[in-house]
mmCIF file of C-alpha atoms in Angstrom:
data_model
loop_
_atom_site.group_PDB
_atom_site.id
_atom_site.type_symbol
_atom_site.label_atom_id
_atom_site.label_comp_id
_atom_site.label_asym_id
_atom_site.label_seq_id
_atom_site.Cartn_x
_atom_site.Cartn_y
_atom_site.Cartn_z
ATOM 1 C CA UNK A 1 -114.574 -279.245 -97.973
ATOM 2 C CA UNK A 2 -113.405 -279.874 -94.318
ATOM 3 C CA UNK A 3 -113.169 -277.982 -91.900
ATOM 4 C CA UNK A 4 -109.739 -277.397 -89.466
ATOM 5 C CA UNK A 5 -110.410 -278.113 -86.208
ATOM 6 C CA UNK A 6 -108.132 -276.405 -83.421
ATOM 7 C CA UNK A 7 -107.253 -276.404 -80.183
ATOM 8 C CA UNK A 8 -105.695 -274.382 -77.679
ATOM 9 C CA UNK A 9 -103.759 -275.193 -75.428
ATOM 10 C CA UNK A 10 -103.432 -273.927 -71.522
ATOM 11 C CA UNK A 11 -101.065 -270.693 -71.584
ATOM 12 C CA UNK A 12 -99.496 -270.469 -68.259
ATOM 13 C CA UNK A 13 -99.405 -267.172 -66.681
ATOM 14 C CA UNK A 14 -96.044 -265.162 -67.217
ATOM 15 C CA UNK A 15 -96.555 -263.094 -63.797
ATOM 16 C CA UNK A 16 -98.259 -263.750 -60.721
ATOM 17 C CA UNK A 17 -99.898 -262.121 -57.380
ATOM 18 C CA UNK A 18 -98.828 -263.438 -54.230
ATOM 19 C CA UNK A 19 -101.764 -262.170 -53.094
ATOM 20 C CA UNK A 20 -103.612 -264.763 -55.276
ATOM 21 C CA UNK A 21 -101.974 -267.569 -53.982
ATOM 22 C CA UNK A 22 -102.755 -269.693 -50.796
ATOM 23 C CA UNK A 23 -101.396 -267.580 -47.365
ATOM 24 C CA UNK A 24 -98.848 -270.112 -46.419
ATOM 25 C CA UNK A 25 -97.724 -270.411 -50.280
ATOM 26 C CA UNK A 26 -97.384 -266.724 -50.571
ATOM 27 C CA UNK A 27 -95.263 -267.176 -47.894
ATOM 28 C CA UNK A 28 -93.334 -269.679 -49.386
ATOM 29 C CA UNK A 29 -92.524 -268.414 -52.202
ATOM 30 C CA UNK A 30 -91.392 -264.745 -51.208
ATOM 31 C CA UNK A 31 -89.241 -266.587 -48.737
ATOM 32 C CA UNK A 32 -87.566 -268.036 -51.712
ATOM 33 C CA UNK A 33 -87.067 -265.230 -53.319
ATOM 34 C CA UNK A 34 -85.663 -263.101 -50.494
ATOM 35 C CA UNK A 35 -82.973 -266.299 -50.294
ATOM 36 C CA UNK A 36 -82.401 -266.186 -54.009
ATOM 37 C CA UNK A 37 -81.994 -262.405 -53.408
ATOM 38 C CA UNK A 38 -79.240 -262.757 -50.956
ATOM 39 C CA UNK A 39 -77.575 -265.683 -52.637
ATOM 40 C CA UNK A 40 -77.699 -263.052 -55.947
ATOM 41 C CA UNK A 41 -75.846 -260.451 -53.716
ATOM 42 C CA UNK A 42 -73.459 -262.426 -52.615
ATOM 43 C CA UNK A 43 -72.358 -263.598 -56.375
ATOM 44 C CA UNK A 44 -73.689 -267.126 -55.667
ATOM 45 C CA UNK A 45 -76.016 -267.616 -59.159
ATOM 46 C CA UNK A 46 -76.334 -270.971 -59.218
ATOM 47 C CA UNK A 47 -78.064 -271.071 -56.008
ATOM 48 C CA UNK A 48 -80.254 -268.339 -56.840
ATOM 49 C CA UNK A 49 -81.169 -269.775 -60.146
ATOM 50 C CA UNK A 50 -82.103 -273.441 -58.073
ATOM 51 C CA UNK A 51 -84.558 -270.698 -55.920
ATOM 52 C CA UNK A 52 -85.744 -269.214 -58.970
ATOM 53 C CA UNK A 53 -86.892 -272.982 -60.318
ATOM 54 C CA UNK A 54 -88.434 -273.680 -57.229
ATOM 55 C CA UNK A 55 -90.794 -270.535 -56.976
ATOM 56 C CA UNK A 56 -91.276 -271.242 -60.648
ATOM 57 C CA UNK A 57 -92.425 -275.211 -60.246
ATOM 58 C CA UNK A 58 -94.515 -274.021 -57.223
ATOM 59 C CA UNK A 59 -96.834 -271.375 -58.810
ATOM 60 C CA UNK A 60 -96.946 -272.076 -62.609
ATOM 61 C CA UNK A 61 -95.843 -269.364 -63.809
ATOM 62 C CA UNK A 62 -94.299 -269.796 -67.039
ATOM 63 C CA UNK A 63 -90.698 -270.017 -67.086
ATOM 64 C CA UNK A 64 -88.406 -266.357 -68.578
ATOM 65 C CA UNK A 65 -86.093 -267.229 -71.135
ATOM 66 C CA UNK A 66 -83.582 -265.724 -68.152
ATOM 67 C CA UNK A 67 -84.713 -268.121 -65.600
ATOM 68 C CA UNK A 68 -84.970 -265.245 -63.370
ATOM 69 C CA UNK A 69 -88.002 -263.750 -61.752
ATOM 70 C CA UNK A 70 -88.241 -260.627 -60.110
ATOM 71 C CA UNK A 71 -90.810 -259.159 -57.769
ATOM 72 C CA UNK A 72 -91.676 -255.436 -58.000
ATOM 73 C CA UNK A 73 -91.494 -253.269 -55.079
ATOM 74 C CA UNK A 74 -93.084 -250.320 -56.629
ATOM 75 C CA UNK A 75 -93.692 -247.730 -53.654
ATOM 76 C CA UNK A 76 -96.515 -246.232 -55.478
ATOM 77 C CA UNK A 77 -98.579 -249.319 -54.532
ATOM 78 C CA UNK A 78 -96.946 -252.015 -53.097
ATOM 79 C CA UNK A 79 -98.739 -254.840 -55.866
ATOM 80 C CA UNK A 80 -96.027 -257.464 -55.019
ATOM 81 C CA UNK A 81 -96.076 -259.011 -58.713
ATOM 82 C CA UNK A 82 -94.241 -261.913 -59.341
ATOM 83 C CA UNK A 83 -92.290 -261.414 -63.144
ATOM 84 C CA UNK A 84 -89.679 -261.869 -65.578
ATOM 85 C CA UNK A 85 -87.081 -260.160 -64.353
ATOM 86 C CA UNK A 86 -85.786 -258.748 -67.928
ATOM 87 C CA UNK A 87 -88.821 -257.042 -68.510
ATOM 88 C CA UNK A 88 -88.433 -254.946 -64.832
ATOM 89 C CA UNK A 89 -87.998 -251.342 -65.228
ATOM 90 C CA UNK A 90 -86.125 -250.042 -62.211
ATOM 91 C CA UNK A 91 -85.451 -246.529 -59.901
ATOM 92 C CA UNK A 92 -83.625 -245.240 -57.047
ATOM 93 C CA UNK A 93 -84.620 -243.560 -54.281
ATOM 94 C CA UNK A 94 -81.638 -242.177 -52.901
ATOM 95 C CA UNK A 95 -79.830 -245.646 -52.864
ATOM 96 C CA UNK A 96 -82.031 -247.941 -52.461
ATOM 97 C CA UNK A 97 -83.307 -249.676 -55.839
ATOM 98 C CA UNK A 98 -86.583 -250.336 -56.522
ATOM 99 C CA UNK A 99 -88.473 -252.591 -59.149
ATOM 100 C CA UNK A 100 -91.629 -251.549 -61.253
ATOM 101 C CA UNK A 101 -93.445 -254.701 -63.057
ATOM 102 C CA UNK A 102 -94.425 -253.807 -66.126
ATOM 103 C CA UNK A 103 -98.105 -252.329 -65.418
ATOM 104 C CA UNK A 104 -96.947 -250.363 -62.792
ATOM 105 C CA UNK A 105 -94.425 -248.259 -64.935
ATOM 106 C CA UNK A 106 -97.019 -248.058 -67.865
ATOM 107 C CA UNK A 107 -99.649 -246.633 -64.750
ATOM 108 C CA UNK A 108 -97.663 -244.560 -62.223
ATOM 109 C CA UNK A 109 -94.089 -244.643 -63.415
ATOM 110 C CA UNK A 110 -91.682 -243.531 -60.650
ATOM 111 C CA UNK A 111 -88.076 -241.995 -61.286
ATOM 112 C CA UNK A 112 -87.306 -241.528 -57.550
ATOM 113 C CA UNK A 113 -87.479 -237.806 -58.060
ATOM 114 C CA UNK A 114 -90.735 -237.816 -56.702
#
């Protein structure tokens, strides 16, 4: 009787730190997404989508069905965490919007009533 040999291949990550990344990547890459931010607001998607490919082929992370990534700007800590954006659970604090990655809403969720 034989035996089934697998293997496994590399899973890419599906978030990502800027604070992991190179200083002058970090850089780069929230710069891209503040554009792709702005080009979002302005109802210009397939510009932001371009953005979000770029930031995407630069760190590795694996690609959201969505195409669109999403950085969390969770006042509680301030992790910076690079993620699908469909999985981003959001607040307001009086009217500004603000994004919680997933592990920050499972740890300290915020409602903005705080």
């Amino acid at each position: 009787m034989g035996h089934a040999v697998m293997t496994h291949a590399p899973t890419q990550a599906t978030e990502i730190h800027p604070h992991h990344l190179p200083a002058t990547l970090a850089d780069q890459v929230n710069e891209l997404l503040d554009q792709a931010n702005d080009y979002a607001d302005h109802r210009e998607l397939t510009a932001s989508a371009i953005l979000h490919a770029q930031v995407i082929r630069l760190t590795g992370i694996r690609p959201p069905a969505s195409g669109e990534l999403t950085r969390c700007t969770c006042q509680a800590c301030y992790c910076g965490c690079i993620f699908d954006a469909a999985k981003a659970r959001t607040y307001l604090d009086g009217t500004i919007e603000f994004v919680q990655c997933i592990r920050c809403a499972d740890e300290h969720r915020l409602t903005g009533d705080e």
